[in-house]
PDB file of C-alpha atoms and ligand atoms in Angstrom:
ATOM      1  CA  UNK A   1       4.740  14.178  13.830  1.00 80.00           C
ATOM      2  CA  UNK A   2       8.097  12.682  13.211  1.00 93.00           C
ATOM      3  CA  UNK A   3       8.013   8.765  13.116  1.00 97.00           C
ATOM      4  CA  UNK A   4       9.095   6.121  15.418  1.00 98.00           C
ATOM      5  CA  UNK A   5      10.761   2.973  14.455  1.00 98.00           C
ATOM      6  CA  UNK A   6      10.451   0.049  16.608  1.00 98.00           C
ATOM      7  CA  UNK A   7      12.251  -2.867  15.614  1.00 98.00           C
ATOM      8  CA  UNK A   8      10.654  -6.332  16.996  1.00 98.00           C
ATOM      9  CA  UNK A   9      12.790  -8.482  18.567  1.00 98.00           C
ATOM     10  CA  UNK A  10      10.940 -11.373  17.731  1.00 98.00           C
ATOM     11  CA  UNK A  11      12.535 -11.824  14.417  1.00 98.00           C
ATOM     12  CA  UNK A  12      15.970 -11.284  16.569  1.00 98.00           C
ATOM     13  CA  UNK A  13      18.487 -13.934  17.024  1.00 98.00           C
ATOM     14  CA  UNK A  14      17.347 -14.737  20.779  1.00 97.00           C
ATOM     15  CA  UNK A  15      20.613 -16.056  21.914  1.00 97.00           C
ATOM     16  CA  UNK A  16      22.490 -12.879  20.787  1.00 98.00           C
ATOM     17  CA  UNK A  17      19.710 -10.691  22.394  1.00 98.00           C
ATOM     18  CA  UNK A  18      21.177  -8.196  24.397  1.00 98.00           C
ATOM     19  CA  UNK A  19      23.350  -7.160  20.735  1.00 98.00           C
ATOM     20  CA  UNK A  20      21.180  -7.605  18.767  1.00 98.00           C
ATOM     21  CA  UNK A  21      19.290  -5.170  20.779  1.00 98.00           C
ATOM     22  CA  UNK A  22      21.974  -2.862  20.718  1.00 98.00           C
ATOM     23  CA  UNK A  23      22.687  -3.187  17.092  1.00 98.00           C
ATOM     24  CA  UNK A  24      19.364  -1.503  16.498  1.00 98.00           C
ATOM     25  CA  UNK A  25      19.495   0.959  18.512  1.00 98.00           C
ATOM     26  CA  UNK A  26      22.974   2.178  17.468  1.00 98.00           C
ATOM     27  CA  UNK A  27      21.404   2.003  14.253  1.00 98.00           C
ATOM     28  CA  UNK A  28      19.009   4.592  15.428  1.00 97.00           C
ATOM     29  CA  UNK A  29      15.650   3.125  16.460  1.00 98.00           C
ATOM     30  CA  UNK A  30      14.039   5.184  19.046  1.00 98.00           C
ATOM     31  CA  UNK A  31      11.755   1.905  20.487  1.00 98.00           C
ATOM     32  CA  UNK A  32      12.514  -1.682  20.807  1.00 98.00           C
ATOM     33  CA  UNK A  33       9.125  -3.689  20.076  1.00 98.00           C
ATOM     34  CA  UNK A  34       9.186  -6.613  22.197  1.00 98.00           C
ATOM     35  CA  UNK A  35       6.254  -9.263  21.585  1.00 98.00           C
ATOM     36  CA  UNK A  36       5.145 -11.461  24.802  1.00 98.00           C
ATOM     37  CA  UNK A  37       2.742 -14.536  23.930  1.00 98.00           C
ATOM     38  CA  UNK A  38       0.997 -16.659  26.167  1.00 98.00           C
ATOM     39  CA  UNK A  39       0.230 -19.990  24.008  1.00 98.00           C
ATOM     40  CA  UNK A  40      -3.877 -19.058  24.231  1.00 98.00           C
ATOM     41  CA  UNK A  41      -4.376 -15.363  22.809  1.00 98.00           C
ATOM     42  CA  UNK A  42      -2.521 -16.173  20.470  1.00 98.00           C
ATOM     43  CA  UNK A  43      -0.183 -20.288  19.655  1.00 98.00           C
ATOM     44  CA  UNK A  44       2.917 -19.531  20.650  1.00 98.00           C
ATOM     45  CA  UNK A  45       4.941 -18.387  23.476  1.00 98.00           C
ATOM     46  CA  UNK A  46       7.352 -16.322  23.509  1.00 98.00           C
ATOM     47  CA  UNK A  47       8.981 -13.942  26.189  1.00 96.00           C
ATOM     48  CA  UNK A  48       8.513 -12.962  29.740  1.00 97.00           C
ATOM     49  CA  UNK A  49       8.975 -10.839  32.325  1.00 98.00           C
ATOM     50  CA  UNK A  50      12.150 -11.850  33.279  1.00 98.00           C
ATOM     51  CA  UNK A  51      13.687 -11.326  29.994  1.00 98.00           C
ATOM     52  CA  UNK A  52      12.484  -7.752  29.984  1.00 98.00           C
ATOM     53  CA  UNK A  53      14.098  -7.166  33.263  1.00 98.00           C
ATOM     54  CA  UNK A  54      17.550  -8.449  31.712  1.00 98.00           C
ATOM     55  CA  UNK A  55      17.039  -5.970  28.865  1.00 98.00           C
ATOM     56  CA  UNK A  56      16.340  -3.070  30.918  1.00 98.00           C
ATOM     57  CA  UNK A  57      20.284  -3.445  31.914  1.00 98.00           C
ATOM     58  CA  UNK A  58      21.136  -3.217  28.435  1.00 97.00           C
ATOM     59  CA  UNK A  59      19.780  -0.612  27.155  1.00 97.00           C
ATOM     60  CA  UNK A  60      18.227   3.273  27.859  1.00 97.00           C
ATOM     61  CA  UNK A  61      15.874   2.632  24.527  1.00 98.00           C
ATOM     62  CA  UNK A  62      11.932   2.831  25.060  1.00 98.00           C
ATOM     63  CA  UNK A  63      11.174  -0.533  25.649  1.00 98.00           C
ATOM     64  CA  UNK A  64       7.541  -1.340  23.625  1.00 99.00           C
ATOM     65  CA  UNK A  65       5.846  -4.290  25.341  1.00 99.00           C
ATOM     66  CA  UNK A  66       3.164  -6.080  23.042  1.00 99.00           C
ATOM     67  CA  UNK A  67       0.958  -8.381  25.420  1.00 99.00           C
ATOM     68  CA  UNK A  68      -0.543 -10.632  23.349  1.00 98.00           C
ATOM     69  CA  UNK A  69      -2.006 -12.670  26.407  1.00 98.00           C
ATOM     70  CA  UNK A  70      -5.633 -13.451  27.738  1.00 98.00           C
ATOM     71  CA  UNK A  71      -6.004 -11.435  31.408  1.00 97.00           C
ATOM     72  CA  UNK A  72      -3.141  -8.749  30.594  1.00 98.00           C
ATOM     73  CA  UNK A  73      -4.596  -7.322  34.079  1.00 98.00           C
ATOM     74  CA  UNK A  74      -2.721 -10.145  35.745  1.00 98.00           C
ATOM     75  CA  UNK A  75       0.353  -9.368  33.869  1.00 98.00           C
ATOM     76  CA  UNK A  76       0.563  -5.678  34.329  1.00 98.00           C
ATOM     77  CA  UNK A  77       2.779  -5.222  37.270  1.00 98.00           C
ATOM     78  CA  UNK A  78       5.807  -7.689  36.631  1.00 98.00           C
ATOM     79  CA  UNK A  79       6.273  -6.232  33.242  1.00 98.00           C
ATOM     80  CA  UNK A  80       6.396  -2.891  34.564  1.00 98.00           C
ATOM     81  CA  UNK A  81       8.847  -3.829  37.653  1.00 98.00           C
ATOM     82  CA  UNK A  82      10.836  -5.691  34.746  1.00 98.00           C
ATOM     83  CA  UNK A  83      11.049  -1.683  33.314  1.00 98.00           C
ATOM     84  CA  UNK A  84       8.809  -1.944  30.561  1.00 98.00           C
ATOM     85  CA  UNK A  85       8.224   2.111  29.344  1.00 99.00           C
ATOM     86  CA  UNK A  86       5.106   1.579  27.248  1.00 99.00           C
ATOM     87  CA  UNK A  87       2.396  -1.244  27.984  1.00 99.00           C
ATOM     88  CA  UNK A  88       0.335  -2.043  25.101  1.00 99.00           C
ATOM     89  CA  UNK A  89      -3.132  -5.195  25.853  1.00 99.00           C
ATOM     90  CA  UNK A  90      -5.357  -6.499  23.239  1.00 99.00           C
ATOM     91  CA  UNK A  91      -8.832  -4.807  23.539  1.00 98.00           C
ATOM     92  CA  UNK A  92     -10.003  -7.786  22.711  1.00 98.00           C
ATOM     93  CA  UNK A  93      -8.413  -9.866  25.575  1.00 98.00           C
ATOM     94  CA  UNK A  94      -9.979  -7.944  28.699  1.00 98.00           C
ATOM     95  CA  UNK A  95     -13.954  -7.215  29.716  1.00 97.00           C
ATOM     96  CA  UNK A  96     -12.212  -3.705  31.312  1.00 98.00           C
ATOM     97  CA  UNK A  97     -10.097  -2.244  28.905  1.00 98.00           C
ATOM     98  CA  UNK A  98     -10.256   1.248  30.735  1.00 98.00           C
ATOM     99  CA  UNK A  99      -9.341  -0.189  34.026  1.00 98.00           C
ATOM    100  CA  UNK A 100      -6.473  -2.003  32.487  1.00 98.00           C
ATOM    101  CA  UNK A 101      -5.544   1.801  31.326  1.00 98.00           C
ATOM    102  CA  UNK A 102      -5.641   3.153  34.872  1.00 98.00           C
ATOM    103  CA  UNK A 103      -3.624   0.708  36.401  1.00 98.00           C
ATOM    104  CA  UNK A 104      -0.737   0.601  33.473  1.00 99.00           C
ATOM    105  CA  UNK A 105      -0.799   4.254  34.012  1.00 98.00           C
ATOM    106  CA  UNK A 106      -1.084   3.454  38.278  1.00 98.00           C
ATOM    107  CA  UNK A 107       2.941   1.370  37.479  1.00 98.00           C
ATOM    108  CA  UNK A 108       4.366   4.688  36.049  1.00 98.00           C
ATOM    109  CA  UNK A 109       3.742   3.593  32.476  1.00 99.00           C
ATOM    110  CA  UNK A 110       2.366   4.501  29.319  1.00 98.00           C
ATOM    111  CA  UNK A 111      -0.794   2.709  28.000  1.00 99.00           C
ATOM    112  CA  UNK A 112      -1.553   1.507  24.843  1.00 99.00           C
ATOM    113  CA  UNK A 113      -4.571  -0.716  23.517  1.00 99.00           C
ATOM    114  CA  UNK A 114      -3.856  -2.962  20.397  1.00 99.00           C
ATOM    115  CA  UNK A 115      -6.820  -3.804  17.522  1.00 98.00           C
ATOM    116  CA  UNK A 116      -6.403  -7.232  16.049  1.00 98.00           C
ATOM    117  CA  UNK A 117      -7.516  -6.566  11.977  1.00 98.00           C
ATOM    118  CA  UNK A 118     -11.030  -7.963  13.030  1.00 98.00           C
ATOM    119  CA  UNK A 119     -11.860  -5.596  15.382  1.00 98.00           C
ATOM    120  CA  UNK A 120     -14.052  -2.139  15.208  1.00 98.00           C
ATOM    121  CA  UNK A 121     -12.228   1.231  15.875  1.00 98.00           C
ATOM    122  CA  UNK A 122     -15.426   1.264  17.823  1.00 98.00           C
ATOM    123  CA  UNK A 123     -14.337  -1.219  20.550  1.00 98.00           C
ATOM    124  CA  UNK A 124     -11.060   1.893  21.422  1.00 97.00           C
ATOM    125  CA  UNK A 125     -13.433   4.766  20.979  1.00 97.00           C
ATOM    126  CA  UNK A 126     -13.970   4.928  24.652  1.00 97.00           C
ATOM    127  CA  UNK A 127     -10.060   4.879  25.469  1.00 98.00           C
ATOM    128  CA  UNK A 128      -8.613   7.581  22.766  1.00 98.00           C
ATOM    129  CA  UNK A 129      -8.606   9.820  25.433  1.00 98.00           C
ATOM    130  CA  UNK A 130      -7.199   7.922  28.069  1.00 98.00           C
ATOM    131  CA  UNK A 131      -4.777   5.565  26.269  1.00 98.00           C
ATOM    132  CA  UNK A 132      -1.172   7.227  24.868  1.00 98.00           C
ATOM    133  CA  UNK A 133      -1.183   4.710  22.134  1.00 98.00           C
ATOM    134  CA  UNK A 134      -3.525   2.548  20.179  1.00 98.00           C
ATOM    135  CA  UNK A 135      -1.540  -0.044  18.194  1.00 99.00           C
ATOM    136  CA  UNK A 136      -3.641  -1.065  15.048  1.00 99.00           C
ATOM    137  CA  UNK A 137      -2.186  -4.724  13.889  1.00 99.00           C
ATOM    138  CA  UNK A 138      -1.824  -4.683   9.922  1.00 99.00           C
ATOM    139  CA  UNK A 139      -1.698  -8.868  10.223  1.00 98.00           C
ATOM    140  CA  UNK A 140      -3.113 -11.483  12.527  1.00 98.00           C
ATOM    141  CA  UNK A 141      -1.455 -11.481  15.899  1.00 98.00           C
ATOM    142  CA  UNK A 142       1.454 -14.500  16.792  1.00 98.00           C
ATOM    143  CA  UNK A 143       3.959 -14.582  13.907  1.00 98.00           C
ATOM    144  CA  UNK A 144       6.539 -12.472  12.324  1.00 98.00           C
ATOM    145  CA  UNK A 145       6.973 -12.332   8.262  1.00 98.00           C
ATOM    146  CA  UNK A 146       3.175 -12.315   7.463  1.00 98.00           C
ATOM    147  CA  UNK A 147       1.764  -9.882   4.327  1.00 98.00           C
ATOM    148  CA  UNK A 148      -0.204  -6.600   5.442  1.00 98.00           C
ATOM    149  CA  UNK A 149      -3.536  -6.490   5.243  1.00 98.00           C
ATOM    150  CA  UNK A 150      -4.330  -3.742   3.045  1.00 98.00           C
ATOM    151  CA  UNK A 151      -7.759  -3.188   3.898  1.00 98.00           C
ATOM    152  CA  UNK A 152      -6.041  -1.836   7.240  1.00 98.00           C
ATOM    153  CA  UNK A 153      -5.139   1.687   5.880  1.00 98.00           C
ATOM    154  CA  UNK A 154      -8.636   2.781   5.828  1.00 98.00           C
ATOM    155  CA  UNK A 155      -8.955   2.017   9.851  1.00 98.00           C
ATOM    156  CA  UNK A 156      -5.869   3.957  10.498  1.00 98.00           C
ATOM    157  CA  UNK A 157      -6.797   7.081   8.862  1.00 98.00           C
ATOM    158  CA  UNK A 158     -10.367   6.885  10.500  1.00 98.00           C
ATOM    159  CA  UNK A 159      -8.422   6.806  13.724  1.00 98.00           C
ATOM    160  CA  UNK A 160      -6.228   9.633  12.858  1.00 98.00           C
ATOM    161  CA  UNK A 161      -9.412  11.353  12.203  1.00 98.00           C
ATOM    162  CA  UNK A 162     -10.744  10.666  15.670  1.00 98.00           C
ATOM    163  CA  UNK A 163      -8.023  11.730  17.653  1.00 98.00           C
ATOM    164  CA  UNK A 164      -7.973  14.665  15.568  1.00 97.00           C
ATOM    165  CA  UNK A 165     -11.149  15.601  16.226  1.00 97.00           C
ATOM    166  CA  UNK A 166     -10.915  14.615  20.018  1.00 96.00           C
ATOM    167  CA  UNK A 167      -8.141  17.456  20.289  1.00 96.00           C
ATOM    168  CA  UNK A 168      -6.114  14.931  22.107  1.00 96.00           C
ATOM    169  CA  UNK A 169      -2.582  13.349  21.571  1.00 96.00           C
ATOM    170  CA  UNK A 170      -2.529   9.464  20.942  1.00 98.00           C
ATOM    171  CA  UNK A 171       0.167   7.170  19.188  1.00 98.00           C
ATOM    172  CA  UNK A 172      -0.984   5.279  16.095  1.00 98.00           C
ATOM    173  CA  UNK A 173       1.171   2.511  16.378  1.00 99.00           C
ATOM    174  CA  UNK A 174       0.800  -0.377  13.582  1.00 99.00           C
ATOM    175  CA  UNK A 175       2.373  -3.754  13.186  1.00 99.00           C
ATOM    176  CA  UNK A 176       3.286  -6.896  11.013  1.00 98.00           C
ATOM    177  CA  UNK A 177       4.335  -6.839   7.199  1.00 98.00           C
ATOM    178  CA  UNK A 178       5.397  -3.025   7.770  1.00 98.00           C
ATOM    179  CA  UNK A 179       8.487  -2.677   5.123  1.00 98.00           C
ATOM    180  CA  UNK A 180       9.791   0.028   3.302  1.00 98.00           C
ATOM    181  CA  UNK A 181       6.830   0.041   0.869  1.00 98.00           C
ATOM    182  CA  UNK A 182       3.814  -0.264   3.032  1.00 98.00           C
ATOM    183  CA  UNK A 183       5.697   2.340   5.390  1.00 98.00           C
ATOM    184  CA  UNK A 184       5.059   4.723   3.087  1.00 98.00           C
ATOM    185  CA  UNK A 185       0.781   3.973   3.363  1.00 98.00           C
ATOM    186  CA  UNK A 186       0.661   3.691   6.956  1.00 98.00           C
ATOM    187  CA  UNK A 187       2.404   6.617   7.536  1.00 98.00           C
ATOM    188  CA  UNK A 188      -0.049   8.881   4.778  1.00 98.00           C
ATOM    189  CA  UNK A 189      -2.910   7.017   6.685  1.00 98.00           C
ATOM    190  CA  UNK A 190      -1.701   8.731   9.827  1.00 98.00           C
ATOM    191  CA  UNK A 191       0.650   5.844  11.766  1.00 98.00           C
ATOM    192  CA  UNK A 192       3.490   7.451  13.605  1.00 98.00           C
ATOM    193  CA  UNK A 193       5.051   4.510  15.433  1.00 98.00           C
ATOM    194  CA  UNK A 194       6.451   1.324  13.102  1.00 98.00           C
ATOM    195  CA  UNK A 195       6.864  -1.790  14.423  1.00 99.00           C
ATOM    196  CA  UNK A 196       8.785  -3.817  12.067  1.00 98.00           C
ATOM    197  CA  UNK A 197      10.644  -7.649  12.649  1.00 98.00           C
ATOM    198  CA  UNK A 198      11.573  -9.641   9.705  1.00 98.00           C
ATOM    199  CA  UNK A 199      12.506  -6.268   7.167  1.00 98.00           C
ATOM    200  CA  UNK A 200      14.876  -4.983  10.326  1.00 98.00           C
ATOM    201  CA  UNK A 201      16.472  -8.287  11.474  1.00 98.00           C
ATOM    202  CA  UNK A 202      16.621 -10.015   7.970  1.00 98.00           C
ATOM    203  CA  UNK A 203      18.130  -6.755   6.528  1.00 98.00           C
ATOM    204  CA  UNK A 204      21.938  -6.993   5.245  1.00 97.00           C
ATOM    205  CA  UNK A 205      22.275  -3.228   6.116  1.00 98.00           C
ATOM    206  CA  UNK A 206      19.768  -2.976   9.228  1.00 98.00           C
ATOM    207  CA  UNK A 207      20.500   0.901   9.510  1.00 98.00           C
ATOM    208  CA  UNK A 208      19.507   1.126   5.826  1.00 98.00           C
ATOM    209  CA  UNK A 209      16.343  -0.854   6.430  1.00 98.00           C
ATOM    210  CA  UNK A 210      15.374   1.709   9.368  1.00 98.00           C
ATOM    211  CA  UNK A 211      16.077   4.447   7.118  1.00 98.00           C
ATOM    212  CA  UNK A 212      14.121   3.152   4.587  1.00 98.00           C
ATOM    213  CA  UNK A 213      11.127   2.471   6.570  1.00 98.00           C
ATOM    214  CA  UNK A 214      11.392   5.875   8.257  1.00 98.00           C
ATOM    215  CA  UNK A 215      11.151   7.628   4.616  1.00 94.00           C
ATOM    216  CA  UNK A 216      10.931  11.061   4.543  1.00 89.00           C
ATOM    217  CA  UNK A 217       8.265  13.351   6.662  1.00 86.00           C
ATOM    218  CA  UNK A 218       4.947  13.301   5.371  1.00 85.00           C
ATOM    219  CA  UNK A 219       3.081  16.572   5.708  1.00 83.00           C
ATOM    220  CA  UNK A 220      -1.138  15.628   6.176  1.00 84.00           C
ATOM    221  CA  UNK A 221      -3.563  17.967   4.828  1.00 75.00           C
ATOM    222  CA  UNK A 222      -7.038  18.060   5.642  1.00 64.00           C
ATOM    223  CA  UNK A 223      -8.323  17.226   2.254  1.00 59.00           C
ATOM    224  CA  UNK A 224      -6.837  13.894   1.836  1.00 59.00           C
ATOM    225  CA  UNK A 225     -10.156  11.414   3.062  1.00 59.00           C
ATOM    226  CA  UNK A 226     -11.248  10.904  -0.552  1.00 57.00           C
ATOM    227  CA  UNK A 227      -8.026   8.653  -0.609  1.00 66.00           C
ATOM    228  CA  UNK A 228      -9.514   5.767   1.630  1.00 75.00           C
ATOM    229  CA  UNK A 229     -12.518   3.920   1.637  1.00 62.00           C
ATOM    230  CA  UNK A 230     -14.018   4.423   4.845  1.00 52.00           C
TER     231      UNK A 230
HETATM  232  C1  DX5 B   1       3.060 -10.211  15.322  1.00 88.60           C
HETATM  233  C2  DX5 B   1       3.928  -9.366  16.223  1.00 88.60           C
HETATM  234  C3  DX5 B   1       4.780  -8.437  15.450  1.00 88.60           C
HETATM  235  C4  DX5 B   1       5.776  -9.132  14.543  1.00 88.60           C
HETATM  236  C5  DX5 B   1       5.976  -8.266  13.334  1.00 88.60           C
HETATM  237  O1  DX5 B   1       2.204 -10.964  16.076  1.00 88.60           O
HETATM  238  O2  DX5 B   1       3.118  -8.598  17.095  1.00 88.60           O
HETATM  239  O3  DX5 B   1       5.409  -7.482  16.277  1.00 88.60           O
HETATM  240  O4  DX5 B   1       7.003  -9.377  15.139  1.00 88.60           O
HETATM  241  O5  DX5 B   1       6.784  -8.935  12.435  1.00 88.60           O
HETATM  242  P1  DX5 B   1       6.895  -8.478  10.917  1.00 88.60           P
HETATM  243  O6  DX5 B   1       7.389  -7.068  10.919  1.00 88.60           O
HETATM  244  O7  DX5 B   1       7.888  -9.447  10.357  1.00 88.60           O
HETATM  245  O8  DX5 B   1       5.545  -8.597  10.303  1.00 88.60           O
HETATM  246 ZN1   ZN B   2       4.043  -6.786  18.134  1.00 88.60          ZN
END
């Protein structure tokens, strides 16, 4: 499966944000990762609605909303009005993670359901089928620049696994501390969308840095599970 990149804007210049939007894409990321916060899920705040909706003028890129908010049911419909292409909640922020499914995909949009490091595969076992995306988060929600969390490669390739063997089609999305070298893990433990902030925006060369992170196709073969500690 060829990968994604999806820069996040939240290591963006946010005054500049409509180019430095663009500059990404012309620099040939396919998704633009854009990280809402409510001050409770997780301590900051970030972006809204609104500033989707002023986005969605500038540019035909998949826009990649990341709620990290408590109730993402209440939040649902103005980010999808805004134009938001893929919806992704926090499993662990919801009591009815498959209803929150139905109704992203209700708004015309594709679902995805994010795993903070602490959390089970187990909790999105349920919504594999259902869900076009899980998004497995390689650091602690709420800031960019933190280090991956190794220990995360293992869950990823037990989720490739179980999509494999559910003979269905579902993103493996993963974000924070994806760079050039941990791109290269993440993608032999299955991920096929990257969401990376601070190695995109704080790169001299940001087409480079895409390039880099993209790396070239990997090829996965069956016999590769001895690899991981699962
Ligand atoms: C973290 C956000 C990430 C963040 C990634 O809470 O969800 O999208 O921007 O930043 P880096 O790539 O710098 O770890
Ligand atoms: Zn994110």
């Amino acid at each position: 499966m060829a990968t994604i990149i999806a820069p996040s804007i939240l290591s963006a210049n946010f005054v500049h944000l409509a180019d430095e939007v663009k500059r990404v894409v012309e620099a040939g990321a396919e998704y633009v990762h854009v990280d809402v916060m409510d001050g409770s899920f997780v301590p900051e705040i970030t972006i809204g609605a609104g500033v989707v909706k002023c986005l969605r003028k500038e540019t035909d890129a998949v826009l990649d909303v990341h709620l990290m908010v408590e109730h993402p049911e209440t939040q649902l419909e103005s980010f999808a009005k805004a134009g938001a292409d893929i919806i992704t909640f926090h499993v662990e922020a919801t009591r009815h993670p498959h209803r929150v499914i139905q109704k992203i995909h209700e708004l015309g949009c594709k679902a995805g359901v994010a795993l903070n490091p602490g959390t089970s595969l187990s909790a999105v076992e349920e919504l594999v089928e259902d869900a076009d995306m899980i998004l497995i988060m390689t650091v602690n929600p709420g800031y960019g620049g933190q280090k991956f969390i190794e220990s995360m490669l293992g869950k990823i390739h037990m989720l490739y696994h179980m999509i494999e063997e559910m003979e269905t089609n579902c993103d493996i999305e993963v974000d924070g501390g994806i760079n050039a070298q941990t791109s290269v893990d993440v993608r032999e433990a299955g991920a096929n969308v990257l969401v990376a902030g601070s190695a995109i925006y704080g790169a001299a060369d940001v087409a480079k840095a895409i390039k880099d992170i993209r790396g070239n196709e990997i090829v996965h073969h069956h016999d590769d599970e001895e690899d991981y500690d699962e």
